[in-house]
């Protein structure tokens, strides 16, 4: 492991107050958390922390890397006193475990960040939204009274369960569920920072983003910028899936070479950014670093930090078809692109994976991809098309073999995790 990364096996401890890593992940119950970091460093008023967050250059770690200070400013100035803050720990992406690792190791950093974000935007309501199974396993509900007893929280925190679905963490789906509706996305605008939970301005930040915020509030923007790149400062949590099937979570300085994170021997391609991300050929990935600036020319982005090395003995076409089937089944089914486009794309990919597809399959896939893009209420069709296009591009040679009815893969074992989702795909074939 390079000096700019740190394993997250939740064992090693190191102070987060210096420039070393890990910053977020050393495990800490409340007593250790208070010993290490002290109480929540409130600033005493709405807006006071925003300058530090801007100077730190913190961006969201939930996938889109949106500048955090801009959302803080928008919510702080929207309708004072009516704002709500939500910590998003839904982690609907099946290949990602970084929020889970963080909530186990350092829940109080997340909860401190939630309080500080509430103060920064003047919110009187705070919600921690985490997957139901994680809520049980972390026993976070049981830890809240201890925080209250220490007088740490100025805003009461409600913990709410997110369904274990891909879309549950999309911010408008989250706002709908917390408002008492189903966890399905809605058309935007208005964005949730304008009208979110119960129609109020709602700040939604990924739980990792909140943990970084809690450290910036204590140690300052200069400390935060001591690692990372000038344009993309700090660290990010990554879920690393190696070709041997092992998976771990690592806290990584942005800008770390991918080759320091993944063993790229006997690997055909690397999936970067998760199931809304993109495949990159292994040889190209070996020369790239983990930053959006470095990945963008390869058609990829860091997303929520999933990096998966596909073993050379698997078929990228079969793997991609499996993921696309999953994504199509996970759509909320309320917009045209998801009702008809994604199932058609999934069925065509299944045909391609099975070998000997009809002559029109590639042309159909490319046409349908163009038809669904940008037409949904949320970005689910766009993310799915991004993944599809990268698969068609990176696995072009395998696709050629499949068109001849051959597959060169030595193993047909599935590699990437796909949960047992909705029970039927009968309508697609
Ligand atoms: C389909 C879809 C699923 C998403 N799932 C999650 C999720 O599980 N967790 C998360 O933090 N953000 C998720 N997001 C992003 C959220 O909508 C939102 O942008 C994010 O929580 C904002 O936090 P950040 O700025 O701190 O990253 C998802 C977005 C999309 C389009
Ligand atoms: S685009 Fe798809 S996933 Fe998004 S809201 Fe519409 S139907 Fe649901």
Tab-separated table of N, CA and C in Angstrom, residues 179-264:
chain	number	residue	atom	x	y	z
A	179	UNK	N	-40.398	12.509	3.490
A	179	UNK	CA	-41.668	13.261	3.562
A	179	UNK	C	-42.866	12.333	3.700
A	180	UNK	N	-42.631	11.030	3.715
A	180	UNK	CA	-43.743	10.085	3.895
A	180	UNK	C	-44.203	9.415	2.620
A	181	UNK	N	-43.500	9.648	1.494
A	181	UNK	CA	-43.873	9.041	0.218
A	181	UNK	C	-42.977	7.859	-0.122
A	182	UNK	N	-43.086	7.356	-1.354
A	182	UNK	CA	-42.207	6.273	-1.777
A	182	UNK	C	-40.817	6.810	-2.142
A	183	UNK	N	-39.803	5.947	-2.057
A	183	UNK	CA	-38.427	6.376	-2.352
A	183	UNK	C	-38.185	6.356	-3.853
A	184	UNK	N	-38.930	7.181	-4.583
A	184	UNK	CA	-38.711	7.273	-6.031
A	184	UNK	C	-38.357	8.720	-6.385
A	185	UNK	N	-37.480	8.885	-7.369
A	185	UNK	CA	-37.049	10.235	-7.739
A	185	UNK	C	-38.179	11.031	-8.393
A	186	UNK	N	-38.014	12.328	-8.425
A	186	UNK	CA	-38.975	13.184	-9.120
A	186	UNK	C	-38.208	14.076	-10.087
A	187	UNK	N	-38.967	14.633	-11.027
A	187	UNK	CA	-38.332	15.537	-11.991
A	187	UNK	C	-37.814	16.786	-11.282
A	188	UNK	N	-36.652	17.275	-11.721
A	188	UNK	CA	-36.121	18.519	-11.184
A	188	UNK	C	-35.926	19.496	-12.337
A	189	UNK	N	-35.918	20.808	-12.139
A	189	UNK	CA	-36.146	21.502	-10.876
A	189	UNK	C	-37.601	21.395	-10.397
A	190	UNK	N	-37.842	21.808	-9.126
A	190	UNK	CA	-36.861	22.364	-8.194
A	190	UNK	C	-35.954	21.283	-7.639
A	191	UNK	N	-34.676	21.657	-7.381
A	191	UNK	CA	-33.753	20.751	-6.720
A	191	UNK	C	-34.101	20.693	-5.233
A	192	UNK	N	-33.626	19.625	-4.572
A	192	UNK	CA	-34.007	19.493	-3.161
A	192	UNK	C	-33.461	20.630	-2.299
A	193	UNK	N	-32.373	21.271	-2.723
A	193	UNK	CA	-31.907	22.374	-1.877
A	193	UNK	C	-32.851	23.570	-1.965
A	194	UNK	N	-33.743	23.558	-2.980
A	194	UNK	CA	-34.777	24.602	-3.034
A	194	UNK	C	-36.056	24.113	-2.344
A	195	UNK	N	-36.541	22.948	-2.785
A	195	UNK	CA	-37.756	22.354	-2.198
A	195	UNK	C	-37.517	20.863	-2.061
A	196	UNK	N	-37.279	20.414	-0.826
A	196	UNK	CA	-36.986	19.006	-0.614
A	196	UNK	C	-37.962	18.377	0.356
A	197	UNK	N	-37.472	17.936	1.500
A	197	UNK	CA	-38.312	17.268	2.493
A	197	UNK	C	-39.435	18.218	2.934
A	198	UNK	N	-40.676	17.763	2.823
A	198	UNK	CA	-41.867	18.562	3.191
A	198	UNK	C	-41.868	19.930	2.509
A	199	UNK	N	-41.262	19.995	1.331
A	199	UNK	CA	-41.256	21.260	0.582
A	199	UNK	C	-40.252	22.269	1.106
A	200	UNK	N	-39.430	21.874	2.063
A	200	UNK	CA	-38.470	22.823	2.658
A	200	UNK	C	-37.104	22.737	1.974
A	201	UNK	N	-36.312	23.800	2.052
A	201	UNK	CA	-34.943	23.720	1.529
A	201	UNK	C	-34.202	22.615	2.280
A	202	UNK	N	-33.615	21.697	1.546
A	202	UNK	CA	-33.014	20.517	2.186
A	202	UNK	C	-31.586	20.338	1.711
A	203	UNK	N	-30.697	20.307	2.687
A	203	UNK	CA	-29.291	20.032	2.368
A	203	UNK	C	-29.073	18.528	2.485
A	204	UNK	N	-28.752	17.885	1.362
A	204	UNK	CA	-28.438	16.454	1.388
A	204	UNK	C	-26.946	16.308	1.126
A	205	UNK	N	-26.247	15.715	2.076
A	205	UNK	CA	-24.820	15.437	1.872
A	205	UNK	C	-24.550	13.982	2.203
A	206	UNK	N	-23.698	13.386	1.403
A	206	UNK	CA	-23.247	12.033	1.676
A	206	UNK	C	-22.591	11.982	3.072
A	207	UNK	N	-22.710	10.840	3.742
A	207	UNK	CA	-22.154	10.750	5.106
A	207	UNK	C	-20.633	10.972	5.120
A	208	UNK	N	-19.948	10.522	4.068
A	208	UNK	CA	-18.494	10.760	4.048
A	208	UNK	C	-18.201	12.258	3.930
A	209	UNK	N	-18.991	12.955	3.132
A	209	UNK	CA	-18.806	14.407	2.997
A	209	UNK	C	-18.930	15.073	4.374
A	210	UNK	N	-19.917	14.617	5.151
A	210	UNK	CA	-20.129	15.210	6.481
A	210	UNK	C	-18.941	14.934	7.398
A	211	UNK	N	-18.373	13.739	7.282
A	211	UNK	CA	-17.214	13.410	8.129
A	211	UNK	C	-16.024	14.310	7.776
A	212	UNK	N	-15.818	14.555	6.476
A	212	UNK	CA	-14.739	15.494	6.085
A	212	UNK	C	-15.027	16.884	6.646
A	213	UNK	N	-16.299	17.286	6.570
A	213	UNK	CA	-16.700	18.607	7.084
A	213	UNK	C	-16.342	18.735	8.568
A	214	UNK	N	-16.593	17.662	9.320
A	214	UNK	CA	-16.320	17.690	10.763
A	214	UNK	C	-14.823	17.860	11.027
A	215	UNK	N	-13.982	17.310	10.149
A	215	UNK	CA	-12.534	17.462	10.342
A	215	UNK	C	-12.061	18.834	9.874
A	216	UNK	N	-12.630	19.338	8.785
A	216	UNK	CA	-12.261	20.685	8.305
A	216	UNK	C	-12.590	21.718	9.381
A	217	UNK	N	-13.741	21.544	10.039
A	217	UNK	CA	-14.144	22.500	11.078
A	217	UNK	C	-13.128	22.513	12.221
A	218	UNK	N	-12.457	21.396	12.454
A	218	UNK	CA	-11.497	21.317	13.568
A	218	UNK	C	-10.083	21.708	13.149
A	219	UNK	N	-9.668	21.170	11.989
A	219	UNK	CA	-8.246	21.290	11.638
A	219	UNK	C	-7.975	22.280	10.515
A	220	UNK	N	-9.041	22.779	9.870
A	220	UNK	CA	-8.883	23.878	8.920
A	220	UNK	C	-8.648	23.459	7.479
A	221	UNK	N	-8.851	24.416	6.559
A	221	UNK	CA	-8.704	24.135	5.128
A	221	UNK	C	-7.280	23.753	4.736
A	222	UNK	N	-6.265	24.355	5.380
A	222	UNK	CA	-4.878	24.046	5.021
A	222	UNK	C	-4.560	22.590	5.323
A	223	UNK	N	-5.017	22.131	6.463
A	223	UNK	CA	-4.818	20.718	6.828
A	223	UNK	C	-5.495	19.820	5.803
A	224	UNK	N	-6.736	20.190	5.422
A	224	UNK	CA	-7.474	19.355	4.477
A	224	UNK	C	-6.720	19.260	3.156
A	225	UNK	N	-6.142	20.379	2.726
A	225	UNK	CA	-5.475	20.428	1.420
A	225	UNK	C	-4.065	19.822	1.436
A	226	UNK	N	-3.614	19.372	2.602
A	226	UNK	CA	-2.244	18.833	2.673
A	226	UNK	C	-2.090	17.549	1.870
A	227	UNK	N	-3.183	16.895	1.555
A	227	UNK	CA	-3.126	15.743	0.640
A	227	UNK	C	-4.133	15.975	-0.478
A	228	UNK	N	-4.003	15.179	-1.534
A	228	UNK	CA	-4.873	15.365	-2.694
A	228	UNK	C	-4.191	16.228	-3.727
A	229	UNK	N	-4.952	16.692	-4.718
A	229	UNK	CA	-4.379	17.572	-5.737
A	229	UNK	C	-4.895	18.991	-5.482
A	230	UNK	N	-4.260	20.014	-6.040
A	230	UNK	CA	-4.745	21.381	-5.794
A	230	UNK	C	-6.205	21.560	-6.219
A	231	UNK	N	-6.593	20.945	-7.326
A	231	UNK	CA	-7.970	21.114	-7.788
A	231	UNK	C	-8.943	20.156	-7.119
A	232	UNK	N	-8.452	19.025	-6.634
A	232	UNK	CA	-9.322	18.034	-5.986
A	232	UNK	C	-8.650	17.617	-4.679
A	233	UNK	N	-8.744	18.495	-3.675
A	233	UNK	CA	-7.998	18.242	-2.447
A	233	UNK	C	-8.624	17.163	-1.565
A	234	UNK	N	-7.793	16.639	-0.654
A	234	UNK	CA	-8.286	15.740	0.386
A	234	UNK	C	-8.186	14.275	0.025
A	235	UNK	N	-8.858	13.506	0.852
A	235	UNK	CA	-8.884	12.059	0.647
A	235	UNK	C	-10.288	11.650	0.237
A	236	UNK	N	-10.410	10.421	-0.260
A	236	UNK	CA	-11.748	9.850	-0.443
A	236	UNK	C	-11.716	8.377	-0.085
A	237	UNK	N	-12.835	7.887	0.380
A	237	UNK	CA	-12.950	6.469	0.683
A	237	UNK	C	-13.252	5.724	-0.609
A	238	UNK	N	-12.534	4.626	-0.808
A	238	UNK	CA	-12.737	3.818	-2.017
A	238	UNK	C	-13.030	2.377	-1.633
A	239	UNK	N	-13.926	1.763	-2.383
A	239	UNK	CA	-14.114	0.319	-2.255
A	239	UNK	C	-13.289	-0.326	-3.353
A	240	UNK	N	-12.333	-1.139	-2.951
A	240	UNK	CA	-11.395	-1.754	-3.898
A	240	UNK	C	-11.753	-3.218	-4.074
A	241	UNK	N	-12.067	-3.588	-5.292
A	241	UNK	CA	-12.391	-4.990	-5.600
A	241	UNK	C	-11.276	-5.545	-6.472
A	242	UNK	N	-10.499	-6.437	-5.876
A	242	UNK	CA	-9.353	-7.000	-6.593
A	242	UNK	C	-9.802	-8.174	-7.451
A	243	UNK	N	-8.959	-8.525	-8.426
A	243	UNK	CA	-9.307	-9.610	-9.348
A	243	UNK	C	-9.413	-10.956	-8.641
A	244	UNK	N	-8.768	-11.092	-7.465
A	244	UNK	CA	-8.877	-12.379	-6.745
A	244	UNK	C	-10.187	-12.482	-5.965
A	245	UNK	N	-11.038	-11.499	-6.096
A	245	UNK	CA	-12.350	-11.545	-5.452
A	245	UNK	C	-12.384	-10.854	-4.103
A	246	UNK	N	-11.213	-10.442	-3.575
A	246	UNK	CA	-11.224	-9.772	-2.267
A	246	UNK	C	-11.704	-8.328	-2.427
A	247	UNK	N	-12.291	-7.815	-1.367
A	247	UNK	CA	-12.775	-6.427	-1.390
A	247	UNK	C	-12.378	-5.754	-0.087
A	248	UNK	N	-12.018	-4.482	-0.180
A	248	UNK	CA	-11.675	-3.732	1.030
A	248	UNK	C	-12.054	-2.275	0.813
A	249	UNK	N	-12.054	-1.541	1.899
A	249	UNK	CA	-12.294	-0.103	1.798
A	249	UNK	C	-11.004	0.597	2.208
A	250	UNK	N	-10.572	1.555	1.412
A	250	UNK	CA	-9.329	2.276	1.711
A	250	UNK	C	-9.583	3.773	1.663
A	251	UNK	N	-8.909	4.497	2.539
A	251	UNK	CA	-8.947	5.958	2.459
A	251	UNK	C	-7.745	6.397	1.630
A	252	UNK	N	-8.017	7.087	0.564
A	252	UNK	CA	-7.015	7.305	-0.476
A	252	UNK	C	-6.859	8.806	-0.736
A	253	UNK	N	-5.630	9.251	-0.852
A	253	UNK	CA	-5.413	10.646	-1.267
A	253	UNK	C	-5.847	10.781	-2.717
A	254	UNK	N	-6.650	11.776	-3.020
A	254	UNK	CA	-7.040	11.991	-4.411
A	254	UNK	C	-5.760	12.267	-5.204
A	255	UNK	N	-5.678	11.639	-6.375
A	255	UNK	CA	-4.455	11.752	-7.175
A	255	UNK	C	-3.557	10.526	-7.070
A	256	UNK	N	-3.922	9.568	-6.211
A	256	UNK	CA	-3.129	8.336	-6.084
A	256	UNK	C	-3.235	7.522	-7.381
A	257	UNK	N	-2.118	6.977	-7.886
A	257	UNK	CA	-2.204	6.142	-9.087
A	257	UNK	C	-3.101	4.921	-8.848
A	258	UNK	N	-3.912	4.586	-9.854
A	258	UNK	CA	-4.784	3.412	-9.714
A	258	UNK	C	-3.945	2.157	-9.500
A	259	UNK	N	-2.747	2.132	-10.101
A	259	UNK	CA	-1.892	0.945	-9.971
A	259	UNK	C	-1.419	0.744	-8.534
A	260	UNK	N	-1.494	1.792	-7.693
A	260	UNK	CA	-1.152	1.619	-6.273
A	260	UNK	C	-2.323	1.041	-5.487
A	261	UNK	N	-3.482	1.044	-6.101
A	261	UNK	CA	-4.691	0.623	-5.379
A	261	UNK	C	-5.160	-0.763	-5.795
A	262	UNK	N	-4.931	-1.087	-7.057
A	262	UNK	CA	-5.394	-2.377	-7.580
A	262	UNK	C	-4.210	-3.149	-8.133
A	263	UNK	N	-4.219	-4.459	-7.905
A	263	UNK	CA	-3.237	-5.326	-8.559
A	263	UNK	C	-3.760	-5.575	-9.974
A	264	UNK	N	-3.065	-5.038	-10.970
A	264	UNK	CA	-3.599	-5.079	-12.336
A	264	UNK	C	-3.028	-6.229	-13.171
